[in-house]
Coordinates of C-alpha atoms and ligand atoms in Angstrom, one line a residue:
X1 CA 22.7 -21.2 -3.7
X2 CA 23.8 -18.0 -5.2
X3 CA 21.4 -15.0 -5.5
X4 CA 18.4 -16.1 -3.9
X5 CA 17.4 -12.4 -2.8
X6 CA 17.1 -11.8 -6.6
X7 CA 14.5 -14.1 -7.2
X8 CA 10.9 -13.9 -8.0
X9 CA 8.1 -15.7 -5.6
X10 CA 7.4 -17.6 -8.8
X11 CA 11.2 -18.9 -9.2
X12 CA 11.5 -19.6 -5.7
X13 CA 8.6 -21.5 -5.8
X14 CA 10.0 -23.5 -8.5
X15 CA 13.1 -24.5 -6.6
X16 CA 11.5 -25.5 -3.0
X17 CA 8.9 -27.4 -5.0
X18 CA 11.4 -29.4 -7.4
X19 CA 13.3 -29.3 -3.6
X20 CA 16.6 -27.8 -4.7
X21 CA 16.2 -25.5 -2.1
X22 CA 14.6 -25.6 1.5
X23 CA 12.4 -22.9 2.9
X24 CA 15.1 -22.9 6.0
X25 CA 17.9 -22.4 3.7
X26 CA 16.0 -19.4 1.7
X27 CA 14.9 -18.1 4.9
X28 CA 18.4 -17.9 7.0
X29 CA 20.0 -16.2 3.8
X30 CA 17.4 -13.4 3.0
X31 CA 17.3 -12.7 7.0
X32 CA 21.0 -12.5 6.9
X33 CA 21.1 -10.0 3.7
X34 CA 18.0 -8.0 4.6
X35 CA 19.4 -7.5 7.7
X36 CA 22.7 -6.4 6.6
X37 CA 21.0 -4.1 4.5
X38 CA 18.8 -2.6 6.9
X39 CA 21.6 -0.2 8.7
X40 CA 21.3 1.8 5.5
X41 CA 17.7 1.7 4.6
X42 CA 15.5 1.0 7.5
X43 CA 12.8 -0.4 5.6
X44 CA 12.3 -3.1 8.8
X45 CA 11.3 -1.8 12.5
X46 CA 11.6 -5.8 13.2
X47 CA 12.9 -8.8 12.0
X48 CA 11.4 -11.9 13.3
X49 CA 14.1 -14.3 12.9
X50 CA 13.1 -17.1 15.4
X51 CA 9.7 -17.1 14.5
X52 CA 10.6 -17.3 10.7
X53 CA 13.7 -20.1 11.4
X54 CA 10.1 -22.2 13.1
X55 CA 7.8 -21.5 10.1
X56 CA 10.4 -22.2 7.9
X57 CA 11.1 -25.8 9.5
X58 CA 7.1 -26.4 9.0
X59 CA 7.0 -25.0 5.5
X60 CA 9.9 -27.9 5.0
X61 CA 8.0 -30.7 6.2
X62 CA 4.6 -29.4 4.4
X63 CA 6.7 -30.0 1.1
X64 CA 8.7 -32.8 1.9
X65 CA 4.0 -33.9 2.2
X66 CA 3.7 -32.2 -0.9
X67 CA 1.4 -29.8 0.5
X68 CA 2.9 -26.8 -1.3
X69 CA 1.4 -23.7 -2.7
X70 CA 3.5 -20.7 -4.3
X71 CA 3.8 -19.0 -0.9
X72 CA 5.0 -22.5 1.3
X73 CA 8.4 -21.4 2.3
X74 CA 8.5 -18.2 1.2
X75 CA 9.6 -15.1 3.2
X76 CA 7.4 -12.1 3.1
X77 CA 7.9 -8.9 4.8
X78 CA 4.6 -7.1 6.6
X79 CA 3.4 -3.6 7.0
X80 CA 3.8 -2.7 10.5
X81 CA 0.0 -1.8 11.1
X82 CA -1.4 -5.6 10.4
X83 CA -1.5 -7.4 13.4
X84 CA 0.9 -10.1 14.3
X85 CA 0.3 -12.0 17.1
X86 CA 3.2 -12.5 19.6
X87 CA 5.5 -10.2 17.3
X88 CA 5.1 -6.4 17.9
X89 CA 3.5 -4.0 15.7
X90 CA 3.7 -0.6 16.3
X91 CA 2.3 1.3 13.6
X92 CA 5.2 3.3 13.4
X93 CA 4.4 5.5 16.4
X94 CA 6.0 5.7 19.7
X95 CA 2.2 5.3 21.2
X96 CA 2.1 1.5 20.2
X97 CA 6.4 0.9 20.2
X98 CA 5.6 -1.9 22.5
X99 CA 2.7 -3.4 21.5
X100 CA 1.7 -6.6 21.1
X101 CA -1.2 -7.9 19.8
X102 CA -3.1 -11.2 20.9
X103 CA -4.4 -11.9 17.6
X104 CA -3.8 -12.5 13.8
X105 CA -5.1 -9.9 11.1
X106 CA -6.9 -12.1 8.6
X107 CA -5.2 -11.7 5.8
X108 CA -1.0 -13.0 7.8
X109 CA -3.9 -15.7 9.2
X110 CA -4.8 -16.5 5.4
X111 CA -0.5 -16.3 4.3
X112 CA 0.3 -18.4 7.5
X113 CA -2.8 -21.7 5.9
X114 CA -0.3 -21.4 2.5
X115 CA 3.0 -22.1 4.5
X116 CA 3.9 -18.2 3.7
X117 CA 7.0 -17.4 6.1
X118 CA 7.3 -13.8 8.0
X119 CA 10.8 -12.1 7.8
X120 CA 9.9 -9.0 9.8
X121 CA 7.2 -6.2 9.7
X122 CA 7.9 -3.1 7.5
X123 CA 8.5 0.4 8.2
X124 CA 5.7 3.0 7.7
X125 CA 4.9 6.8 8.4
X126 CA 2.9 7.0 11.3
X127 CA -0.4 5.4 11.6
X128 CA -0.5 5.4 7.4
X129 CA -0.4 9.1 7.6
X130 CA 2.3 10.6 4.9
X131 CA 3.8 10.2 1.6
X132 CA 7.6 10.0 1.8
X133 CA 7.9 7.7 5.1
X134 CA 9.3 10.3 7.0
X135 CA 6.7 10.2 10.1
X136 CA 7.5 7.6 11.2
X137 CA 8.8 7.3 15.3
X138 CA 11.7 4.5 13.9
X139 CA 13.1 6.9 11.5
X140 CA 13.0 7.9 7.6
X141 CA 13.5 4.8 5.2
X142 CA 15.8 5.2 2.1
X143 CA 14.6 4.8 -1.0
X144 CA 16.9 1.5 -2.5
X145 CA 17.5 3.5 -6.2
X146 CA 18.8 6.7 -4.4
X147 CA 19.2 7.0 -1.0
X148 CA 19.2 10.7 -0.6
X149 CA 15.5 10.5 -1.4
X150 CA 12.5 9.1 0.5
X151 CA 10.5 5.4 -1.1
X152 CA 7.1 7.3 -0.8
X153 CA 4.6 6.4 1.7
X154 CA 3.2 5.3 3.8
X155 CA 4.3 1.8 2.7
X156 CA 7.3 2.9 2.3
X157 CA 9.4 0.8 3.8
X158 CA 6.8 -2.4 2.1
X159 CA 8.1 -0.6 -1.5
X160 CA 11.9 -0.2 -0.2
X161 CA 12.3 -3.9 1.2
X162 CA 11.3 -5.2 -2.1
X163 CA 13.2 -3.0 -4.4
X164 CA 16.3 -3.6 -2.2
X165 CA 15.7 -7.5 -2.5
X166 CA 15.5 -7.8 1.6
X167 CA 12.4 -10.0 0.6
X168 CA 10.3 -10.9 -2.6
X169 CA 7.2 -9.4 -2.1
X170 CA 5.5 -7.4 1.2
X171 CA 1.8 -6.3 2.2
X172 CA 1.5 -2.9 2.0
X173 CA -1.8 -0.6 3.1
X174 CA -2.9 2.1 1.0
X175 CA -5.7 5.3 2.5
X176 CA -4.9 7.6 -0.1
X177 CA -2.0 5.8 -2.4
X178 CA 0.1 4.0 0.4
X179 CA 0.9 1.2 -2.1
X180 CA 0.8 2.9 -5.1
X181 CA 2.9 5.9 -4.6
X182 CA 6.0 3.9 -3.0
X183 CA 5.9 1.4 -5.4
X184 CA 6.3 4.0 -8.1
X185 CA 9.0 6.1 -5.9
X186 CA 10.8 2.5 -5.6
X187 CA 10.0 1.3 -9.2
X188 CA 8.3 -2.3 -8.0
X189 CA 4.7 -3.3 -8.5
X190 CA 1.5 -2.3 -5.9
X191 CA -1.9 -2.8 -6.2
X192 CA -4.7 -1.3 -4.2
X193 CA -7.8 -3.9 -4.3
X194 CA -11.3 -2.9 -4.7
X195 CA -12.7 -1.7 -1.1
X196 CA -13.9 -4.8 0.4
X197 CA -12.1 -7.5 -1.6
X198 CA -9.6 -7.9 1.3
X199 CA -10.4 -8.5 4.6
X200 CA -9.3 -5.1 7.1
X201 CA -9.9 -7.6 10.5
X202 CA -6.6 -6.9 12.6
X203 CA -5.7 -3.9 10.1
X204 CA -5.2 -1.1 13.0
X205 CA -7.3 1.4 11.1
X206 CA -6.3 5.0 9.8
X207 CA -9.4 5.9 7.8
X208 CA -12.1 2.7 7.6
X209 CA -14.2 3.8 4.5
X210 CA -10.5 4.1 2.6
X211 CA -8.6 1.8 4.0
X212 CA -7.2 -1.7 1.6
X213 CA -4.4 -3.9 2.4
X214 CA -2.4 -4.7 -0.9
X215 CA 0.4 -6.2 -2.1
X216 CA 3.9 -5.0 -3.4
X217 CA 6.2 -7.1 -5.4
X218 CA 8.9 -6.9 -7.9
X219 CA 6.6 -8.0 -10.9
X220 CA 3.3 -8.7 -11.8
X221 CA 2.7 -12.2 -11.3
X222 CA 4.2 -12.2 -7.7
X223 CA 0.9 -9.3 -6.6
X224 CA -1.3 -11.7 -8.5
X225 CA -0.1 -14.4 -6.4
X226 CA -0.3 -12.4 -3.4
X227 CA -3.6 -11.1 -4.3
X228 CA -4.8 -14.2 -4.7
X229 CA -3.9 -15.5 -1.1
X230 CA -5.8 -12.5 0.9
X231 CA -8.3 -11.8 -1.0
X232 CA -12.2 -13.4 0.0
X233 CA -14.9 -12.7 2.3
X234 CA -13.9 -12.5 6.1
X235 CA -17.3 -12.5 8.1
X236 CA -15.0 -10.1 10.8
X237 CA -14.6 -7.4 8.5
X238 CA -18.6 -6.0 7.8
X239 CA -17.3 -4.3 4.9
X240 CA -16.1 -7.6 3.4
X241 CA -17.9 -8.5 0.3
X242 CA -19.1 -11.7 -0.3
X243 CA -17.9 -12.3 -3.9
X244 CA -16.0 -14.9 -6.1
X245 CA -12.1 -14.5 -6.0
X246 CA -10.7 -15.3 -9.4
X247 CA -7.4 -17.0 -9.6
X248 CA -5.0 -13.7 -10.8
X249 CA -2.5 -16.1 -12.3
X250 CA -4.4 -18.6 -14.4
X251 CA -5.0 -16.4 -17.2
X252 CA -2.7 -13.5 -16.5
X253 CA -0.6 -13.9 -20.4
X254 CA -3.5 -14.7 -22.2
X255 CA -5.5 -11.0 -22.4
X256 CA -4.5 -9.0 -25.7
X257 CA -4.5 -5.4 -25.2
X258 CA -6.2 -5.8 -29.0
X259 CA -8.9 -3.5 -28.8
X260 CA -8.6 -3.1 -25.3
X261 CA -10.4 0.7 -24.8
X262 CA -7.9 2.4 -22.3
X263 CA -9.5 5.7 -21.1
X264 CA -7.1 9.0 -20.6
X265 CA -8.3 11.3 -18.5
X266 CA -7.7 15.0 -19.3
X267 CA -7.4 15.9 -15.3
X268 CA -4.1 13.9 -14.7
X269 CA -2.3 15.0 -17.3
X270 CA -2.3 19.1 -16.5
X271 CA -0.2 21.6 -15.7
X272 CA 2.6 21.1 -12.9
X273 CA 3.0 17.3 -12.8
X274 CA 6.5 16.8 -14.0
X275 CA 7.2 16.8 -17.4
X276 CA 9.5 13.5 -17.9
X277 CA 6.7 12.1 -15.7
X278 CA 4.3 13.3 -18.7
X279 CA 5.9 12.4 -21.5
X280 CA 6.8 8.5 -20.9
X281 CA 3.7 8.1 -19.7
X282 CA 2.3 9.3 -23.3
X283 CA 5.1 7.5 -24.9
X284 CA 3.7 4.3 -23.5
X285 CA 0.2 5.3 -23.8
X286 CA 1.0 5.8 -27.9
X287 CA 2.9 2.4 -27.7
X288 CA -0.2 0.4 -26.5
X289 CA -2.1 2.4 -29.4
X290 CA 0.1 0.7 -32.1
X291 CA -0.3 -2.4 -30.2
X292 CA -4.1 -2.0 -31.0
X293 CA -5.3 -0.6 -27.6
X294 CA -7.6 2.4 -28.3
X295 CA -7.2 5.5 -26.5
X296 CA -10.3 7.0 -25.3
X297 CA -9.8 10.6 -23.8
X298 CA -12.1 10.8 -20.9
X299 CA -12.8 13.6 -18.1
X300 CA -13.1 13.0 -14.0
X301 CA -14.5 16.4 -13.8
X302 CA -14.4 16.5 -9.9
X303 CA -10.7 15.3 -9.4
X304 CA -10.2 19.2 -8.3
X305 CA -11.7 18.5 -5.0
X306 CA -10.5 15.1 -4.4
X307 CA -7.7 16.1 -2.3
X308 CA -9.8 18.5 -0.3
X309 CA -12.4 16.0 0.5
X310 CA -9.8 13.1 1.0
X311 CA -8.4 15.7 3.9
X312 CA -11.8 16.0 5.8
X313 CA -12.8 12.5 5.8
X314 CA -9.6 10.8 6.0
X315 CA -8.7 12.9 9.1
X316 CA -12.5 12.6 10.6
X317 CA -12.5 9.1 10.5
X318 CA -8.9 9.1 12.0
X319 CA -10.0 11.2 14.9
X320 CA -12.7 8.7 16.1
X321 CA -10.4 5.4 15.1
X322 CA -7.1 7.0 17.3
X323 CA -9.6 8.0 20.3
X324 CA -8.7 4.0 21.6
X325 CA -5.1 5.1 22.4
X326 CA -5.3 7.1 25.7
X327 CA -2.7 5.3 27.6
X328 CA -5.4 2.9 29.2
X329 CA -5.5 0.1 26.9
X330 CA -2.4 -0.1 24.8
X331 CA 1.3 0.4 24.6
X332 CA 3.0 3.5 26.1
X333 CA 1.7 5.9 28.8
X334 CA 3.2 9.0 29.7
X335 CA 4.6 9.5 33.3
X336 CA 4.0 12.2 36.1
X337 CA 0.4 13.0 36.1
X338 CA -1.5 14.6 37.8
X339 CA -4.8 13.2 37.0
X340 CA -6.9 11.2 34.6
X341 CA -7.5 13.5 32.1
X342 CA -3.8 14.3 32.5
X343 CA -2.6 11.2 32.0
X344 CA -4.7 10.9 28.6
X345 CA -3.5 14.6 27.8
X346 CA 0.4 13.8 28.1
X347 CA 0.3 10.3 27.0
X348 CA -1.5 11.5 23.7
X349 CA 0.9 14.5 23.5
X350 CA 4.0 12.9 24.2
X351 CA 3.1 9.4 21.9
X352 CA 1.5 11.2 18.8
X353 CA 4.2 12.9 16.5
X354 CA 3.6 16.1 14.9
X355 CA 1.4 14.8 11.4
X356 CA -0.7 12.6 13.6
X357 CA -1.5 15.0 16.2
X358 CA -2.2 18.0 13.4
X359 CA -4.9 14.8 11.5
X360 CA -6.4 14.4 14.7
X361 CA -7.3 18.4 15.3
X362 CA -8.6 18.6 11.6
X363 CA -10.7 15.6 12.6
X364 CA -11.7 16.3 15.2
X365 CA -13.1 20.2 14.0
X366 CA -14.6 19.3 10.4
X367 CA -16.7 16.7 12.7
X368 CA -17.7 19.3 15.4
X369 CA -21.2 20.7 16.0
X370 CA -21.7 23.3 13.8
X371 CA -18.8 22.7 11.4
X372 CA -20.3 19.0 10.4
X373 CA -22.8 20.0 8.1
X374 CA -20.2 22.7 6.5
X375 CA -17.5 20.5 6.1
X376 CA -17.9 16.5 7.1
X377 CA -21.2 16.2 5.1
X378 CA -20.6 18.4 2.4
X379 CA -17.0 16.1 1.7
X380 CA -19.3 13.2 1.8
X381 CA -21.7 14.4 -1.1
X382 CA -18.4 15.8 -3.1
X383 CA -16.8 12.2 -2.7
X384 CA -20.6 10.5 -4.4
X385 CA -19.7 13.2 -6.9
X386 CA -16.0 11.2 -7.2
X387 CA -17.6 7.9 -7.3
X388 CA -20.0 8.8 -10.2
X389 CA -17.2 10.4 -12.4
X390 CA -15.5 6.7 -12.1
X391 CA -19.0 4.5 -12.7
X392 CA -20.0 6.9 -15.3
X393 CA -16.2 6.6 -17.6
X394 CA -16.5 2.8 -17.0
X395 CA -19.8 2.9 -19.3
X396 CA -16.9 3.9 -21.7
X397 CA -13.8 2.4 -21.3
X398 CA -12.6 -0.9 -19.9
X399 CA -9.4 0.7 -17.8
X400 CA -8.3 4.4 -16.9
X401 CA -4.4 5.0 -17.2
X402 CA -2.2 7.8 -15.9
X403 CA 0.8 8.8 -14.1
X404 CA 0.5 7.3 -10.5
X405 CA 2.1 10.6 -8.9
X406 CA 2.9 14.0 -10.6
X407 CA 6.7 13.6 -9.6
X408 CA 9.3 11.1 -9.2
X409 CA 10.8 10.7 -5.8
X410 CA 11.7 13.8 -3.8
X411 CA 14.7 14.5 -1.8
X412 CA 14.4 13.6 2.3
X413 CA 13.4 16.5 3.6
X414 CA 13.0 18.3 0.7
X415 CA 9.0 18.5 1.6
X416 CA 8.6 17.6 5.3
X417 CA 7.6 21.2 6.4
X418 CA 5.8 21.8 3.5
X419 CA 2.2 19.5 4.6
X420 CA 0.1 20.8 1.8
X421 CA 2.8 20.2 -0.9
X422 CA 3.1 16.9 0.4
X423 CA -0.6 16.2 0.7
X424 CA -0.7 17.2 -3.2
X425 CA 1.5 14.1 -4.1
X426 CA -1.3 11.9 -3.9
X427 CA -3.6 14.0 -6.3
X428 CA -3.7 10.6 -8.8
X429 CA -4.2 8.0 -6.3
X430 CA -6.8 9.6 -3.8
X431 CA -9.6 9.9 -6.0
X432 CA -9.5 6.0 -6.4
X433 CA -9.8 5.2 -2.7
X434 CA -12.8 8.0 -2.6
X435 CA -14.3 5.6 -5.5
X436 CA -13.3 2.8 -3.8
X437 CA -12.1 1.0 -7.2
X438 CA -9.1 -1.2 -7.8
X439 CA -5.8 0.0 -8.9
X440 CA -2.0 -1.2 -9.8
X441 CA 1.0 0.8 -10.1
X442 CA 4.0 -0.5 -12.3
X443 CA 7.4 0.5 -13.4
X444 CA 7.4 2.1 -17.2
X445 CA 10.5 4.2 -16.9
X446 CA 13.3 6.3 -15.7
X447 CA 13.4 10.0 -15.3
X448 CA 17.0 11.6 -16.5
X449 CA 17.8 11.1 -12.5
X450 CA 17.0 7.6 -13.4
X451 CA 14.6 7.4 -11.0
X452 CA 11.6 5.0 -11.3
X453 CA 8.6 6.7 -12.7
X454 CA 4.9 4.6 -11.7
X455 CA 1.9 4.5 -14.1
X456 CA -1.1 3.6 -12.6
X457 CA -4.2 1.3 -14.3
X458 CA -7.7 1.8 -12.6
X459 CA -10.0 -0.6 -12.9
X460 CA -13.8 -1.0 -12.4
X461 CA -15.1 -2.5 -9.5
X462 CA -13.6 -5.9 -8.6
X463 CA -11.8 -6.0 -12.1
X464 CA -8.5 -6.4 -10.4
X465 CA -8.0 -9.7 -12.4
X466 CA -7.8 -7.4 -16.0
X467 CA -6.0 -4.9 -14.6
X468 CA -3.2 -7.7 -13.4
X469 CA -3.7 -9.1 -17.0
X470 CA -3.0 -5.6 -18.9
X471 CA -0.2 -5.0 -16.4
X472 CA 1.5 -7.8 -17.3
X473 CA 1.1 -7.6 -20.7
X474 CA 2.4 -3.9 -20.3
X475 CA 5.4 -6.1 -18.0
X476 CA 6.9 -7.5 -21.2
X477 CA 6.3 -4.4 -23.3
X478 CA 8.5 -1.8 -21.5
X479 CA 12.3 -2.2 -21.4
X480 CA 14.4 0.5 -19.3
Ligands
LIG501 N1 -0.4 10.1 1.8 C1 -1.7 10.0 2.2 C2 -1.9 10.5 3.6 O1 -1.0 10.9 4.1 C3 -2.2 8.6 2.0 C4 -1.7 7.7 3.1 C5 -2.2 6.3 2.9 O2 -2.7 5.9 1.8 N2 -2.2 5.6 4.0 O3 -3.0 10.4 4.1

């Protein structure tokens, strides 16, 4: 069958259910032409083609049972920081290159019960630190659209397998914009779920009170789908929460953005974010107006300090959560020393890279005697501050909408010495992982580059299943 890599998770549903198509088939030909691809854009570390060749053969017989939900058969790519038992996972650092992990992260363990297949795990910066992918120990990944520039990051090579059609859809993680940010870069669809709505179990942490595992996909309906699948209370994860999970897709075309109340927050749309970034953004914003939205101008007065306080926490937490690899328990240990302590010294010096090593210092000070109060504290009082500007505008509106980053994609290496210009990058997404709300990135445009430009919709807490709906309302709306 011709074009397969093109197709949707909803079409290719359609053909392994009506069986004009077997999961083994689908599977052998999106290995072959993901792999091919992969010389030029490195989105994979790893493919797991015998593994996936096996799930496919029991996806096969689960239809041939008609046991079939929209994920039996279908091959999904997987950020290389959720564990995968048996297959290695190395969080994009030399420190864990040959790491295995005994166990399943819930959320493959909840794709695996619906027959989902896995074509390989996805390239990342290292440990979920950076925006442009290029941190990570198995090289930069290519952004599909132009492959002088980077996808964005850290998901970056979750964003790049799906806009280069190596797969349909991919989990992603996003700390600080991880799913968003690539997905705009790459032009595909990302959402970041409400803290707690997916489980973290067998996520290898970054920073815990940020961290969310999402989905990336080429459309709407495909995250909804995804969503669907890993969302729910996991009793492993404390900071699960123990509430209903709606079905994304039942009534994903029926919302009207009729008198929907979108709120426009003066703080994203200031000076230095790019202009064409700017102006479709408004464009669309005045489009949904005519459709009957209203446009509600709103302020998130501390979004000034949300990039300072995401870079004391983020790091802090990171600095206690990397402490477990010394060399002792997993993957790679440095040879020829002396000691103990030198042992942990070099294997930690020789197995962090650069960006890891400088979040682990920061950490490690703002946490310090003395420096705590000054600096770890203070961040957490600024980021209530955060939270409150969000609960307090959802008195108001029903969504928030703005540019998901203040640039289209960059050039590779255009900002890889420059840490603080790249830590500015995710000025839009942080604040939401501070609040700890839902929110979805999607394609609206093309700069004059005619690269992809991402606008994101933040939702209230647990509202992911409007924010899917207005999406894909917005889905049918913008042609580019
Ligand atoms: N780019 C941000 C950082 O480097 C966010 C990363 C993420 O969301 N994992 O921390």
């Amino acid at each position: 069958m011709k074009d397969l890599h093109s197709k949707s998770i909803l079409e290719l549903h359609d053909l392994l259910k009506k069986r004009e198509l077997s999961s083994k088939e689908l599977t052998l030909s999106l290995l072959d032409n993901a792999k091919s691809l992969n010389s030029e854009i490195n989105s994979f570390i790893t493919f797991t083609d015998d593994l996936a060749i096996k799930q496919a053969e029991n996806a096969d017989k689960k239809i041939a049972n008609g046991d079939i939900s929209e994920l039996t058969g279908v091959p999904l790519g997987i950020k290389d920081l959720i564990s995968t038992a048996g297959v290695k996972t190395t969080c994009g650092s030399k420190i864990l290159s040959n790491y295995i992990p005994s166990y399943n992260a819930t959320v493959y363990n909840k794709l695996l019960d619906k027959g989902a297949i896995l074509l390989g795990k996805t390239n990342m910066d290292e440990f979920a630190m950076g925006s442009s992918n290029e941190t990570s120990y198995f090289g930069v990944v290519k952004n599909p659209v132009d492959t002088s520039r980077v996808p964005g990051g850290s998901s970056g090579g979750s964003a790049a397998a799906v806009a280069a059609k190596q797969c349909p859809a991919t989990l992603g993680s996003d700390t600080g914009g991880s799913i968003r940010q690539p997905a705009a870069f790459c032009g595909v669809v990302g959402i970041k779920p409400t803290y707690g709505r997916v489980s973290r179990y067998g996520l290898i942490a970054f920073a815990s009170s940020l961290d969310q595992i999402g989905p990336i996909a080429s459309n709407v309906k495909d995250c909804a789908v995804m969503l669907k699948e890993i969302s729910g209370y996991d009793p492993k994860d404390s900071t699960s929460v123990n509430i209903d999970v709606p079905n994304y897709l039942k009534n994903i075309d029926k919302d009207s953005l009729k008198g929907l109340k979108i709120g426009v927050p003066s703080e994203y749309f200031i000076e230095g974010i790019n202009k064409e970034v700017k102006d479709t953004i408004q464009k669309l914003l005045s489009n949904l107006s005519s459709q009957g939205a209203e446009l509600i101008e709103i302020s998130l007065p501390n979004t000034e300090y949300a990039v300072a306080v995401y870079y004391i926490i983020a790091p802090a937490e990171a600095s206690s959560n990397l402490a477990r690899f010394d060399g002792v328990k997993y993957g790679f240990r440095a040879d020829g020393y002396e000691d103990l302590t030198d042992m942990y010294k070099r294997t930690r010096a020789e197995g962090f890279g650069k960006e890891v090593q400088r979040r682990i210092m920061l950490g490690t000070y703002v946490l310090s005697s003395g420096y705590y109060d000054a600096y770890y504290l203070k961040a957490s009082k600024v980021r209530n501050l955060i939270k409150k500007d969000f609960t307090d505008s959802f008195k108001k509106v029903d969504v928030i909408m703005c540019p998901t980053a203040p640039t289209t994609a960059f050039k590779i290496g255009e900002k890889v010495d420059n840490p603080l210009e790249m830590y500015l990058n995710d000025i839009f997404t942080i604040p939401i992982n501070l609040a700890g709300v839902p929110a979805l990135s999607i394609p609206v445009g093309r700069d004059s580059n005619s690269l992809p430009i991402g606008m994101q919709i933040i939702g209230d807490f647990f509202q992911e299943e409007k924010i899917l709906n207005i999406a894909s309302n917005i889905e049918t709306l913008v042609k580019f």
